[in-house]
Amino acid sequence: MSADLTHIDTWLFDLDNTLYPEESGFMGQVEGRMTDFVAKVTGLPRDEAFVLQKKYLAEHGLTLRGLMLNHGVDPADFHALFHDLSLDLLAHDADLLAALERLPGRRLIFTNADDKHAERVLAHLGLDHLFDDVFHIHSFGFTPKPDPLGFERMIDAHGLTPATTAFFEDSERNLKPAFDLDMTTVLVGARAEASTAPFVTYRTTKLAPFLSGARLKEAA
């Protein structure tokens, strides 16, 4: 059955591995550069740096947050790692473009990445004109998802009404604060169907057909 999203007037999307498929391999390149950076900062062998990278991600919601707190890393130095990364693995998706265009109301990006990365990816995907704003890691003061404070700051900044907002994410745990705030939550990606989390409203392996088939609010 198609999802009932007739109450939604604000569409909140994660960026990486949500607006393009994880299978693209693009985030693998991002993680590789991240591991190299952690190894350089800490002096650890690369395999140990990878373990620490994932530890910080689990503890803080963002590897960068752990690096800032424990190693005094400048966020600008960290983000610069990815600003020249090739985007060739990311392909235009005409079906997703059409599905996003039919959504009534505001469309926003909510990402733990920085503004430049988000702008590069959205422009490459041909989706940048569809979104009203990008709420990025600088916007919410480096309190990354799933920190509830980041959600509160995003809601305040854009005057969102959680009950009429749908949030799309590839990370299950990032959906819990949204659900607790009364948002409709949608888990996207290859692991979605296996999820049994009670805070996930809908699950879909592919975003475009889910949006295309959803029931939407009629235009006024």
Short mmCIF file of N, CA and C in Angstrom, two decimals, residues 9-84:
data_model
loop_
_atom_site.label_atom_id
_atom_site.label_comp_id
_atom_site.label_asym_id
_atom_site.label_seq_id
_atom_site.Cartn_x
_atom_site.Cartn_y
_atom_site.Cartn_z
N ASP A 9 3.53 18.77 5.00
CA ASP A 9 3.79 19.97 4.20
C ASP A 9 5.24 20.42 4.28
N THR A 10 6.07 19.68 5.02
CA THR A 10 7.50 19.95 5.06
C THR A 10 8.24 18.63 4.90
N TRP A 11 9.19 18.63 3.98
CA TRP A 11 9.92 17.41 3.60
C TRP A 11 11.38 17.59 3.95
N LEU A 12 11.84 16.81 4.91
CA LEU A 12 13.18 16.93 5.45
C LEU A 12 14.00 15.71 5.04
N PHE A 13 15.11 15.97 4.35
CA PHE A 13 15.91 14.87 3.81
C PHE A 13 17.35 14.91 4.31
N ASP A 14 17.84 13.78 4.75
CA ASP A 14 19.28 13.59 4.88
C ASP A 14 19.86 13.64 3.47
N LEU A 15 21.17 13.81 3.37
CA LEU A 15 21.81 13.91 2.05
C LEU A 15 22.49 12.61 1.64
N ASP A 16 23.62 12.32 2.25
CA ASP A 16 24.45 11.19 1.81
C ASP A 16 23.80 9.85 2.09
N ASN A 17 23.81 9.00 1.08
CA ASN A 17 23.20 7.66 1.12
C ASN A 17 21.69 7.70 1.28
N THR A 18 21.09 8.88 1.09
CA THR A 18 19.64 9.01 1.10
C THR A 18 19.14 9.55 -0.23
N LEU A 19 19.71 10.67 -0.69
CA LEU A 19 19.33 11.22 -2.00
C LEU A 19 20.11 10.57 -3.14
N TYR A 20 21.00 9.70 -2.81
CA TYR A 20 21.63 8.80 -3.80
C TYR A 20 21.85 7.48 -3.08
N PRO A 21 21.93 6.36 -3.78
CA PRO A 21 22.02 5.05 -3.13
C PRO A 21 23.40 4.78 -2.54
N GLU A 22 23.41 4.10 -1.42
CA GLU A 22 24.66 3.70 -0.79
C GLU A 22 25.51 2.86 -1.73
N GLU A 23 24.83 2.12 -2.62
CA GLU A 23 25.54 1.24 -3.55
C GLU A 23 26.43 2.00 -4.54
N SER A 24 26.28 3.31 -4.61
CA SER A 24 27.14 4.10 -5.50
C SER A 24 28.60 3.98 -5.12
N GLY A 25 28.87 3.75 -3.84
CA GLY A 25 30.25 3.65 -3.37
C GLY A 25 30.88 4.98 -3.02
N PHE A 26 30.14 6.07 -3.21
CA PHE A 26 30.71 7.39 -2.98
C PHE A 26 31.14 7.58 -1.52
N MET A 27 30.31 7.15 -0.58
CA MET A 27 30.66 7.33 0.82
C MET A 27 31.85 6.47 1.23
N GLY A 28 32.13 5.43 0.48
CA GLY A 28 33.33 4.65 0.72
C GLY A 28 34.58 5.49 0.49
N GLN A 29 34.54 6.34 -0.53
CA GLN A 29 35.65 7.25 -0.80
C GLN A 29 35.79 8.29 0.32
N VAL A 30 34.65 8.79 0.78
CA VAL A 30 34.65 9.75 1.89
C VAL A 30 35.28 9.11 3.13
N GLU A 31 34.85 7.91 3.45
CA GLU A 31 35.35 7.24 4.65
C GLU A 31 36.84 6.94 4.54
N GLY A 32 37.30 6.61 3.33
CA GLY A 32 38.72 6.35 3.13
C GLY A 32 39.58 7.57 3.45
N ARG A 33 39.16 8.72 2.97
CA ARG A 33 39.89 9.96 3.26
C ARG A 33 39.82 10.29 4.76
N MET A 34 38.69 9.98 5.35
CA MET A 34 38.51 10.23 6.77
C MET A 34 39.48 9.38 7.59
N THR A 35 39.61 8.13 7.22
CA THR A 35 40.53 7.24 7.94
C THR A 35 41.96 7.73 7.81
N ASP A 36 42.36 8.16 6.63
CA ASP A 36 43.70 8.71 6.44
C ASP A 36 43.93 9.92 7.35
N PHE A 37 42.91 10.75 7.48
CA PHE A 37 43.02 11.95 8.31
C PHE A 37 43.15 11.58 9.79
N VAL A 38 42.35 10.63 10.24
CA VAL A 38 42.43 10.19 11.64
C VAL A 38 43.80 9.60 11.93
N ALA A 39 44.34 8.84 11.00
CA ALA A 39 45.67 8.27 11.17
C ALA A 39 46.73 9.37 11.27
N LYS A 40 46.59 10.40 10.45
CA LYS A 40 47.55 11.51 10.47
C LYS A 40 47.48 12.28 11.78
N VAL A 41 46.27 12.54 12.25
CA VAL A 41 46.08 13.34 13.48
C VAL A 41 46.55 12.58 14.71
N THR A 42 46.27 11.29 14.75
CA THR A 42 46.55 10.50 15.96
C THR A 42 47.89 9.77 15.94
N GLY A 43 48.44 9.57 14.73
CA GLY A 43 49.67 8.79 14.62
C GLY A 43 49.44 7.30 14.69
N LEU A 44 48.18 6.89 14.64
CA LEU A 44 47.84 5.47 14.71
C LEU A 44 48.04 4.80 13.35
N PRO A 45 48.31 3.48 13.35
CA PRO A 45 48.27 2.73 12.08
C PRO A 45 46.86 2.83 11.49
N ARG A 46 46.76 2.67 10.19
CA ARG A 46 45.49 2.93 9.52
C ARG A 46 44.36 2.05 10.04
N ASP A 47 44.65 0.79 10.34
CA ASP A 47 43.59 -0.10 10.82
C ASP A 47 43.07 0.34 12.19
N GLU A 48 43.96 0.82 13.04
CA GLU A 48 43.55 1.31 14.35
C GLU A 48 42.83 2.66 14.23
N ALA A 49 43.26 3.45 13.27
CA ALA A 49 42.60 4.73 13.02
C ALA A 49 41.16 4.50 12.58
N PHE A 50 40.93 3.47 11.78
CA PHE A 50 39.57 3.15 11.32
C PHE A 50 38.69 2.77 12.50
N VAL A 51 39.23 1.98 13.43
CA VAL A 51 38.47 1.58 14.61
C VAL A 51 38.10 2.80 15.45
N LEU A 52 39.05 3.72 15.61
CA LEU A 52 38.80 4.94 16.38
C LEU A 52 37.76 5.82 15.68
N GLN A 53 37.88 5.89 14.37
CA GLN A 53 36.92 6.65 13.56
C GLN A 53 35.50 6.17 13.82
N LYS A 54 35.30 4.87 13.81
CA LYS A 54 33.97 4.30 14.02
C LYS A 54 33.53 4.46 15.48
N LYS A 55 34.48 4.44 16.41
CA LYS A 55 34.16 4.64 17.82
C LYS A 55 33.61 6.05 18.03
N TYR A 56 34.27 7.04 17.42
CA TYR A 56 33.81 8.42 17.55
C TYR A 56 32.44 8.60 16.89
N LEU A 57 32.23 7.93 15.78
CA LEU A 57 30.94 8.00 15.10
C LEU A 57 29.84 7.45 15.99
N ALA A 58 30.10 6.32 16.63
CA ALA A 58 29.10 5.70 17.50
C ALA A 58 28.83 6.55 18.74
N GLU A 59 29.87 7.14 19.29
CA GLU A 59 29.73 7.89 20.54
C GLU A 59 29.14 9.28 20.34
N HIS A 60 29.48 9.91 19.23
CA HIS A 60 29.14 11.32 19.04
C HIS A 60 28.20 11.60 17.87
N GLY A 61 27.90 10.57 17.08
CA GLY A 61 27.06 10.78 15.90
C GLY A 61 27.83 11.29 14.70
N LEU A 62 29.10 11.64 14.91
CA LEU A 62 29.93 12.21 13.86
C LEU A 62 31.39 12.04 14.25
N THR A 63 32.20 11.47 13.35
CA THR A 63 33.62 11.31 13.63
C THR A 63 34.27 12.64 13.96
N LEU A 64 33.90 13.68 13.21
CA LEU A 64 34.47 15.00 13.42
C LEU A 64 34.28 15.47 14.86
N ARG A 65 33.12 15.23 15.43
CA ARG A 65 32.86 15.67 16.81
C ARG A 65 33.87 15.06 17.77
N GLY A 66 34.16 13.78 17.61
CA GLY A 66 35.17 13.12 18.45
C GLY A 66 36.55 13.70 18.24
N LEU A 67 36.87 14.01 17.01
CA LEU A 67 38.18 14.61 16.71
C LEU A 67 38.31 16.00 17.29
N MET A 68 37.22 16.76 17.27
CA MET A 68 37.23 18.10 17.85
C MET A 68 37.41 18.03 19.37
N LEU A 69 36.67 17.14 20.02
CA LEU A 69 36.69 17.07 21.47
C LEU A 69 37.98 16.47 22.02
N ASN A 70 38.54 15.50 21.31
CA ASN A 70 39.68 14.76 21.84
C ASN A 70 41.03 15.12 21.24
N HIS A 71 41.01 15.82 20.08
CA HIS A 71 42.27 16.11 19.40
C HIS A 71 42.37 17.55 18.94
N GLY A 72 41.37 18.36 19.26
CA GLY A 72 41.42 19.78 18.90
C GLY A 72 41.42 20.05 17.41
N VAL A 73 40.80 19.16 16.64
CA VAL A 73 40.80 19.31 15.18
C VAL A 73 39.94 20.51 14.76
N ASP A 74 40.43 21.29 13.83
CA ASP A 74 39.69 22.41 13.25
C ASP A 74 38.71 21.84 12.22
N PRO A 75 37.41 22.10 12.37
CA PRO A 75 36.44 21.57 11.40
C PRO A 75 36.74 21.95 9.96
N ALA A 76 37.30 23.15 9.75
CA ALA A 76 37.61 23.57 8.39
C ALA A 76 38.65 22.66 7.75
N ASP A 77 39.63 22.23 8.54
CA ASP A 77 40.66 21.32 8.02
C ASP A 77 40.05 19.97 7.66
N PHE A 78 39.14 19.52 8.50
CA PHE A 78 38.48 18.23 8.26
C PHE A 78 37.61 18.28 7.01
N HIS A 79 36.78 19.29 6.90
CA HIS A 79 35.86 19.36 5.77
C HIS A 79 36.58 19.57 4.44
N ALA A 80 37.73 20.22 4.49
CA ALA A 80 38.49 20.46 3.26
C ALA A 80 38.91 19.15 2.59
N LEU A 81 38.94 18.07 3.35
CA LEU A 81 39.32 16.77 2.80
C LEU A 81 38.43 16.35 1.65
N PHE A 82 37.17 16.79 1.68
CA PHE A 82 36.17 16.25 0.77
C PHE A 82 35.75 17.22 -0.33
N HIS A 83 36.28 18.43 -0.30
CA HIS A 83 35.81 19.44 -1.24
C HIS A 83 36.33 19.25 -2.66
N ASP A 84 37.37 18.41 -2.84
CA ASP A 84 37.85 18.13 -4.19
C ASP A 84 37.59 16.67 -4.58
#
